[in-house]
Short mmCIF file of C-alpha atoms in Angstrom, two decimals:
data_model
loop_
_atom_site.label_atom_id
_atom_site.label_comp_id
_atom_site.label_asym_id
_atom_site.label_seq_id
_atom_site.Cartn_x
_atom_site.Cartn_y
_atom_site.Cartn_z
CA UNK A 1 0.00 0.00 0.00
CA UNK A 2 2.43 2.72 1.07
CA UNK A 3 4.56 1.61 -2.41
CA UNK A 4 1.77 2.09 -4.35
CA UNK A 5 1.04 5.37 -2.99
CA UNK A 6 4.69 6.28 -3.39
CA UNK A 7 4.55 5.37 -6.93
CA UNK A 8 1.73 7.26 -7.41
CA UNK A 9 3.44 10.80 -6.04
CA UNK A 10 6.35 10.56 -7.82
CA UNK A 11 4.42 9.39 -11.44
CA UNK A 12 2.30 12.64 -10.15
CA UNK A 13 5.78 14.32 -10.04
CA UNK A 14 6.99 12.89 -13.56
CA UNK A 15 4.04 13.78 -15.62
CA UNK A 16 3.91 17.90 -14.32
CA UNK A 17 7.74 17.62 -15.15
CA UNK A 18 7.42 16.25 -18.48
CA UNK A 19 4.49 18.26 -19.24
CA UNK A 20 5.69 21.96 -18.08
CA UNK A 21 9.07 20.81 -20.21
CA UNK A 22 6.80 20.10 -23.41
CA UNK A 23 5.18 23.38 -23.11
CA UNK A 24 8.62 25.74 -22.39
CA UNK A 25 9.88 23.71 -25.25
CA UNK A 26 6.82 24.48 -27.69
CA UNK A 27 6.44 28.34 -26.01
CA UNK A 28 10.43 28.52 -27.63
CA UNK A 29 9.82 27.10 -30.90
CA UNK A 30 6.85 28.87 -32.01
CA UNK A 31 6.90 31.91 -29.83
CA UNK A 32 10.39 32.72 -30.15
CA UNK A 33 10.63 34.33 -33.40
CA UNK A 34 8.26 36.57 -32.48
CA UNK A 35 9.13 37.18 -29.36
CA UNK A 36 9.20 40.99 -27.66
CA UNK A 37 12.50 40.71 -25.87
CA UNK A 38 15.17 41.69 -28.39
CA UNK A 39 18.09 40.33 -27.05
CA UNK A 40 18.82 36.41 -27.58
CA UNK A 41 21.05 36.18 -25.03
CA UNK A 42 18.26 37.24 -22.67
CA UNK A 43 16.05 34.83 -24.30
CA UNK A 44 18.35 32.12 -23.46
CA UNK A 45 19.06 33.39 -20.04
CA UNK A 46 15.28 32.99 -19.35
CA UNK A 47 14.99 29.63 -20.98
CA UNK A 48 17.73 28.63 -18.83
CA UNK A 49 15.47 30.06 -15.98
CA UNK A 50 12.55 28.12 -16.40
CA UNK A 51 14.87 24.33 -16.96
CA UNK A 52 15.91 25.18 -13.18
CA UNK A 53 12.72 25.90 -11.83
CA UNK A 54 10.97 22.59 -13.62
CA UNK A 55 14.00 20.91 -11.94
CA UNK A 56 13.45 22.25 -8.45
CA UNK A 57 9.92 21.83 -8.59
CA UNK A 58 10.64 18.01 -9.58
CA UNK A 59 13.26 18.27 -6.74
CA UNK A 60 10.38 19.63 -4.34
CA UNK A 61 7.99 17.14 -5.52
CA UNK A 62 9.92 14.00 -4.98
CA UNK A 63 11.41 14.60 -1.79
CA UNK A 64 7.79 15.13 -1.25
CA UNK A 65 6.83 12.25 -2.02
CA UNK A 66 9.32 10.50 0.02
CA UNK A 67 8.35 12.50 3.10
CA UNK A 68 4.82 11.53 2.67
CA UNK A 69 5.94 7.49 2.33
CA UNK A 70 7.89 7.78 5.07
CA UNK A 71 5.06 9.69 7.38
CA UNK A 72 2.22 6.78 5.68
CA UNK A 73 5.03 4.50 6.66
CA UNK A 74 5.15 5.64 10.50
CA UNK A 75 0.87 5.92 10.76
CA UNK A 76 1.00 2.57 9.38
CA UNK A 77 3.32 1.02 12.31
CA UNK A 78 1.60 2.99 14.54
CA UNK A 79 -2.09 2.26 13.60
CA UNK A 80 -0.73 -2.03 13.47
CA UNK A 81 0.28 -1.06 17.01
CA UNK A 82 -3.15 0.25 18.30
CA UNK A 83 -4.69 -2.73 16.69
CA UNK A 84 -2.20 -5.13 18.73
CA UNK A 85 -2.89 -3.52 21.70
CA UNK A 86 -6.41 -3.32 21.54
CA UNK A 87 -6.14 -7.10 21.10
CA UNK A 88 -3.91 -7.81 23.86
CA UNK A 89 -5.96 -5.52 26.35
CA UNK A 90 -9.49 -7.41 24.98
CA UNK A 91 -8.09 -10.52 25.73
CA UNK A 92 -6.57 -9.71 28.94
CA UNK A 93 -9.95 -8.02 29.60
CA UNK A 94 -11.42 -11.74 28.38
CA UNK A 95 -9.34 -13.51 30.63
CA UNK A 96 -10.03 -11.82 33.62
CA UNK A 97 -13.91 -12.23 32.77
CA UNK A 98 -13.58 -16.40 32.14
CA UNK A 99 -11.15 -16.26 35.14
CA UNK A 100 -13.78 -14.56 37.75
CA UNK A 101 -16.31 -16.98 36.58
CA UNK A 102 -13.84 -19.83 36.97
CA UNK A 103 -13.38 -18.95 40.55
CA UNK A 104 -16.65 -17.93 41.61
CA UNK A 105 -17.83 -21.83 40.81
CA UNK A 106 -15.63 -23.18 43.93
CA UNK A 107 -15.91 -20.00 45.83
CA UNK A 108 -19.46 -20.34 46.21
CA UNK A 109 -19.91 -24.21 46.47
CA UNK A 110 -17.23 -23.98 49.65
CA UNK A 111 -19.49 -21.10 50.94
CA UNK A 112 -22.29 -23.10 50.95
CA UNK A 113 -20.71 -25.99 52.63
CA UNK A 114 -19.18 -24.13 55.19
CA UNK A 115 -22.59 -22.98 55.90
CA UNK A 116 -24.04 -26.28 56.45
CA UNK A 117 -21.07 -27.37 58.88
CA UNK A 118 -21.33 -24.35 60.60
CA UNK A 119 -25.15 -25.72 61.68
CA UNK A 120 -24.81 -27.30 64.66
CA UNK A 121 -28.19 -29.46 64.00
CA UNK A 122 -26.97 -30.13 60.57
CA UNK A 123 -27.41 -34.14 60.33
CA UNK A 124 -24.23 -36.30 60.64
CA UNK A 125 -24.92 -37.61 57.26
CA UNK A 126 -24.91 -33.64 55.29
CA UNK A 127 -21.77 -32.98 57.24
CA UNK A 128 -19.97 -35.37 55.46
CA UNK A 129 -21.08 -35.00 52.09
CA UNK A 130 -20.56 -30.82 52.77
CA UNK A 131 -16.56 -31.56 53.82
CA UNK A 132 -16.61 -33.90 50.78
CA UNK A 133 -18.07 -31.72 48.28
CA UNK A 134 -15.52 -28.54 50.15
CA UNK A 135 -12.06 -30.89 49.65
CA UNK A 136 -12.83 -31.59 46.35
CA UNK A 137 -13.64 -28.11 44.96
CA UNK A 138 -10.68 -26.74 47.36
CA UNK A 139 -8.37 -29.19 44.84
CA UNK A 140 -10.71 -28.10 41.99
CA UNK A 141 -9.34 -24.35 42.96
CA UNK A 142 -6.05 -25.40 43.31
CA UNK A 143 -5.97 -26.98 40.07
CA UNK A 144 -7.31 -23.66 38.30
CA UNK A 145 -4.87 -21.23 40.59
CA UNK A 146 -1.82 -24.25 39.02
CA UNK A 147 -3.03 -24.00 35.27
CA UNK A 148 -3.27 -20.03 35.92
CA UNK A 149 0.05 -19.47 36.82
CA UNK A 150 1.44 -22.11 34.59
CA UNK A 151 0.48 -20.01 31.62
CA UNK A 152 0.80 -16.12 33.30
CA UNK A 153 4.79 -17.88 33.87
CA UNK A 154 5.12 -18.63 30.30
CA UNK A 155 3.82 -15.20 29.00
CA UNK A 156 6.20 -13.22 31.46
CA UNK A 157 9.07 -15.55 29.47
CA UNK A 158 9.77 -17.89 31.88
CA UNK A 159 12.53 -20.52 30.23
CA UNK A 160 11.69 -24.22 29.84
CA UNK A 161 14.71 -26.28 32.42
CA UNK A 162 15.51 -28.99 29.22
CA UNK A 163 17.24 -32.09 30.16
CA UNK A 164 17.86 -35.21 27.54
CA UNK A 165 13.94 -36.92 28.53
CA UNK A 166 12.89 -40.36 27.25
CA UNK A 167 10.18 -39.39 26.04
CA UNK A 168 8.84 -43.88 26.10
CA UNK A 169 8.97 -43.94 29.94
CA UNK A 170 7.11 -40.51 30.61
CA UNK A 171 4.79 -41.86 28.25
CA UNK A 172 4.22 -45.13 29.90
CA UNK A 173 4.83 -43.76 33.52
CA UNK A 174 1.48 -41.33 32.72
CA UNK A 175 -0.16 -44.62 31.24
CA UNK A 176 0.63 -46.55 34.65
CA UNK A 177 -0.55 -43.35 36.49
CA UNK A 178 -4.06 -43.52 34.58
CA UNK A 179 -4.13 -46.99 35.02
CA UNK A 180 -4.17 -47.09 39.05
CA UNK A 181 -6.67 -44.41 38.53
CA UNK A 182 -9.19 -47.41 38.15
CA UNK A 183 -11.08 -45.12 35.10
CA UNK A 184 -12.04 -48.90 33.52
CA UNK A 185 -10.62 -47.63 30.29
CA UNK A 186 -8.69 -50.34 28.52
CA UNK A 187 -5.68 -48.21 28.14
CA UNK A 188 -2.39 -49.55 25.78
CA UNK A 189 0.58 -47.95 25.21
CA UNK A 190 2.75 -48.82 21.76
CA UNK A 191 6.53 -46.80 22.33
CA UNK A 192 8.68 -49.89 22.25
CA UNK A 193 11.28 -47.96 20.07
CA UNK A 194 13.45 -45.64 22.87
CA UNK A 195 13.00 -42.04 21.96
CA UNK A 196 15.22 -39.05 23.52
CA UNK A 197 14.83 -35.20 23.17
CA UNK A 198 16.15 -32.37 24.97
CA UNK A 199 12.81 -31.08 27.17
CA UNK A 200 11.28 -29.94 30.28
CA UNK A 201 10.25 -33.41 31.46
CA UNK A 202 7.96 -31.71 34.27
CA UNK A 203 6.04 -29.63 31.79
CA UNK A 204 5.63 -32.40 28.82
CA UNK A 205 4.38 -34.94 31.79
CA UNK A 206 1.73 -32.36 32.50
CA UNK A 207 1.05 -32.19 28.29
CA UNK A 208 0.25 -36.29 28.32
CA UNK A 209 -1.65 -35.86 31.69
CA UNK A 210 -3.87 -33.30 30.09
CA UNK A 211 -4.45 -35.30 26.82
CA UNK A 212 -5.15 -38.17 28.38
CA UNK A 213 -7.16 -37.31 30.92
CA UNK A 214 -9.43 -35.56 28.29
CA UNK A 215 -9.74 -39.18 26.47
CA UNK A 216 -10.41 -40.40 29.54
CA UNK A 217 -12.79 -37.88 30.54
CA UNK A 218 -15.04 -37.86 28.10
CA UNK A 219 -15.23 -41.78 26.93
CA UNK A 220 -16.76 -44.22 28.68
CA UNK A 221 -15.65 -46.90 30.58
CA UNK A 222 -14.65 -50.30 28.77
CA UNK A 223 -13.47 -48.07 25.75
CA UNK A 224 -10.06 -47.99 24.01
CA UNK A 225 -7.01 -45.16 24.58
CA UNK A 226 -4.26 -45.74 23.17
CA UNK A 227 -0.59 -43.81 23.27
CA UNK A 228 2.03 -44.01 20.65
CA UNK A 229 5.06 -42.78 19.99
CA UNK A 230 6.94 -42.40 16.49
CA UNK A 231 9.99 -40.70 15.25
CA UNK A 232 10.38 -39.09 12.05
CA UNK A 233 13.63 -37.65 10.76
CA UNK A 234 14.11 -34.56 12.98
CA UNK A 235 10.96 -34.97 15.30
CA UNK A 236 8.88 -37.32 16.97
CA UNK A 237 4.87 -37.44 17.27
CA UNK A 238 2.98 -38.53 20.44
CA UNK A 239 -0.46 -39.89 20.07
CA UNK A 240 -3.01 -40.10 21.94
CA UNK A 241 -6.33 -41.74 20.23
CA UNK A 242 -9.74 -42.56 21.76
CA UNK A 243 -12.98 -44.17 20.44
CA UNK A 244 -15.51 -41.82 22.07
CA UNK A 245 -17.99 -40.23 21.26
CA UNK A 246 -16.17 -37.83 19.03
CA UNK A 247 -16.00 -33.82 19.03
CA UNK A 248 -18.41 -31.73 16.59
CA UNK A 249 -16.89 -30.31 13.44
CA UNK A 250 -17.73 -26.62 15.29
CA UNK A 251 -16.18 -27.32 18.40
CA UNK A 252 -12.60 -27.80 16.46
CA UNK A 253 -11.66 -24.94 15.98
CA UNK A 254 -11.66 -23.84 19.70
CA UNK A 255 -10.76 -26.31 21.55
CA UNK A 256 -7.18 -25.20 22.17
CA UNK A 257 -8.95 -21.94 23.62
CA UNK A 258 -8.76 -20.78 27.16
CA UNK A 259 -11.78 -21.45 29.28
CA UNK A 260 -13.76 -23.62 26.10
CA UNK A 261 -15.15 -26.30 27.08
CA UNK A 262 -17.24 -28.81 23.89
CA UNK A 263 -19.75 -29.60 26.64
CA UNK A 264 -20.11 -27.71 29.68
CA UNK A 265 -22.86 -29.95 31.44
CA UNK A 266 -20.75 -32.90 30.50
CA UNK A 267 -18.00 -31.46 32.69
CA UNK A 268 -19.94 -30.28 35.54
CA UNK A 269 -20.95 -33.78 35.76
CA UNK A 270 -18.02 -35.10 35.73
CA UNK A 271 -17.10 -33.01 38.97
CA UNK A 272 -20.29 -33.63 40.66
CA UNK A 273 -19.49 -37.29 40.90
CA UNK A 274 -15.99 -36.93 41.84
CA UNK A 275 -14.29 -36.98 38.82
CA UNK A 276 -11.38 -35.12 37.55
CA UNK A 277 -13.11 -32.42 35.65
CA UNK A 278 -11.42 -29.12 34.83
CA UNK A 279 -12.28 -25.72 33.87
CA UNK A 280 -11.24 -25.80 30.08
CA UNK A 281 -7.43 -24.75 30.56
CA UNK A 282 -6.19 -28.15 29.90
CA UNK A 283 -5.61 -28.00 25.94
CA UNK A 284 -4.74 -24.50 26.34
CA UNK A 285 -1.80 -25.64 28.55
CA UNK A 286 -1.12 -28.53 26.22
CA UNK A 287 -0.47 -25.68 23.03
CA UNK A 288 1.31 -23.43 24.92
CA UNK A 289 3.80 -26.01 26.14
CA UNK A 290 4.19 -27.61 22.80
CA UNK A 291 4.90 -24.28 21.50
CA UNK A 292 7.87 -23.37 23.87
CA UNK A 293 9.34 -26.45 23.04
CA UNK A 294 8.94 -25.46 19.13
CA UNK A 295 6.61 -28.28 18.29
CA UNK A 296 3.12 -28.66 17.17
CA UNK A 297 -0.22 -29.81 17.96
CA UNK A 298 -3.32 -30.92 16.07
CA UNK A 299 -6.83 -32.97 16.54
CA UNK A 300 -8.46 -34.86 14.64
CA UNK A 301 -12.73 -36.03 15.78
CA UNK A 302 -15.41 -36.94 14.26
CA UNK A 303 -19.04 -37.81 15.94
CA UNK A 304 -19.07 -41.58 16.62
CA UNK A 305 -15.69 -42.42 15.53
CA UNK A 306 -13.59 -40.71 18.54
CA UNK A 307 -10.74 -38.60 18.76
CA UNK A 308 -6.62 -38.77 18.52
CA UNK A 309 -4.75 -35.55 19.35
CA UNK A 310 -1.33 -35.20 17.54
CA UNK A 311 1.83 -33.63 19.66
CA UNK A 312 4.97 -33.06 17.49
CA UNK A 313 8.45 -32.14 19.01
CA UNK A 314 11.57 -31.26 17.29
CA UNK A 315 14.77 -33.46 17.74
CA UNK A 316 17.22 -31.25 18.05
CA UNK A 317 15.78 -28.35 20.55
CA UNK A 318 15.36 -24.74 18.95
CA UNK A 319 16.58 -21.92 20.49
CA UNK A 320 15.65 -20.72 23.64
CA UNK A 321 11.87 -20.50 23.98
CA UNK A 322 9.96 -18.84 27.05
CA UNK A 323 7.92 -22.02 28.96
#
């Protein structure tokens, strides 16, 4: 755009130079003879006259022209600024928003059950289930204050602590971990090849936690999750594949989002009977990690024929990425 304007100024520029030239030249040619000044030496002096002001005007005009580039140039950058930071405050101002909600879920639930222990004829019976239902939306609060910081850490450029990782036994220690979980998932694990990157073993442990606990979360029992691990030239590829119920085509697109969750009853759900539900920061965590350690991540779903989610890490680690 700003090239194109440039262009256009200094074609601008051109054509008045080319055309005030024509018309001296013509003025010479046919009005000379008859012109009133009788002196030809004058005549040439003003000739000579009008050649330096056409080239001083062309002078004027171009560095003109490049002025005005250079100040489109600077409103540009400036206006792509504003833009950026209107984004950045909207989704801070987002954030903030999802993360109030987020917190006022446990807040109020531990309210409420610290009302109903603070009864002293509250039956035996209700006290239980209201220190229950407190522990387990205390750890539900934890978990969200964890995931919070894990990501607020990363965007203030925290660095990743990389170590060589076999990236087989994480895989199959999170496996064994799900496993004595007692979820009633048939759960199998093919990395029988030993793989070994440079990587924060803490922070890709959390990645396959998140993953599969999604696949776990939202399959039922007696279903199929499996884990694999291959290695392709200069990176390697984690899988983790389920035969659920499958994510909608409209859900895809967010799912990596902050806060999103495909099915909000089916989560609250999952908390209300004790399960491991979370408040839609898993994924999110799962991208931003993959990320720092320059890899990738994609997922694949379709209704009734489950989902596999694909992590890809380089080799050889890139240079220095914050967490």
């Amino acid at each position: 755009m700003r090239n194109a304007r440039a262009r256009y100024v200094l074609g601008v520029a051109a054509g008045v130079t080319i055309l005030y030239t024509a018309f001296v030249l013509a003025n010479t040619v046919l009005v000379g003879p008859v012109s009133v000044v009788p002196l030809p030496w004058l005549s040439e002096w003003l000739y000579m006259q009008d050649a330096l002001d056409i080239v001083a005007a062309a002078l004027l005009i171009a560095t003109g022209a490049a002025l005005l580039n250079r100040l489109l140039a600077r409103d540009e950058a400036l206006r792509r600024a504003t833009l950026e930071n209107e984004a950045r405050i909207e989704a801070q101002r987002r954030l903030l928003a999802d993360t109030s909600h987020e917190l006022r879920n446990p807040l109020t639930v531990l309210r409420a059950n610290l009302t109903v222990l603070q009864r002293e004829d509250a039956d035996p019976q209700l006290r239980m289930e209201a220190t229950r239902d407190a522990e387990e939306e205390a750890a539900r609060l934890g978990r969200l204050v964890d995931d919070l910081l894990l990501l607020a850490r990363g965007e203030s450029g925290e660095q990743l602590v990389r170590r060589p990782v076999r990236l087989d036994e994480l895989m199959a220690e999170v496996a064994g971990e799900a496993q004595e979980a007692g979820t009633g998932h048939l759960i199998r694990v093919d990395a029988a090849i030993p793989v070994t990157i440079s990587a924060d073993a803490e922070r890709l442990r959390q990645v396959l936690r998140n993953v599969l606990g999604n696949a776990l979360r939202h399959t039922p029992a007696q279903t199929h999750v499996s884990l694999s691990l291959a290695q392709r030239r200069d990176e390697v590829e984690l899988t983790v594949a389920d035969d659920g119920p499958g994510i909608a085509p409209e859900h895809l697109p967010r799912v990596f989002d902050r806060f999103y969750r495909v099915d909000d009853s089916r989560t609250r759900a999952t908390l209300r009977d004790g399960g491991s539900g979370g408040a839609g920061l898993g994924l999110a965590i799962v991208k931003h990690v993959v990320e720092a350690h320059g890899g990738s991540v994609e997922i694949e779903s379709a209704l009734g024929w489950g989902t596999r989610v694909a992590i890809r890490l380089p080799v050889t680690p890139p240079a220095a990425r914050p967490a």
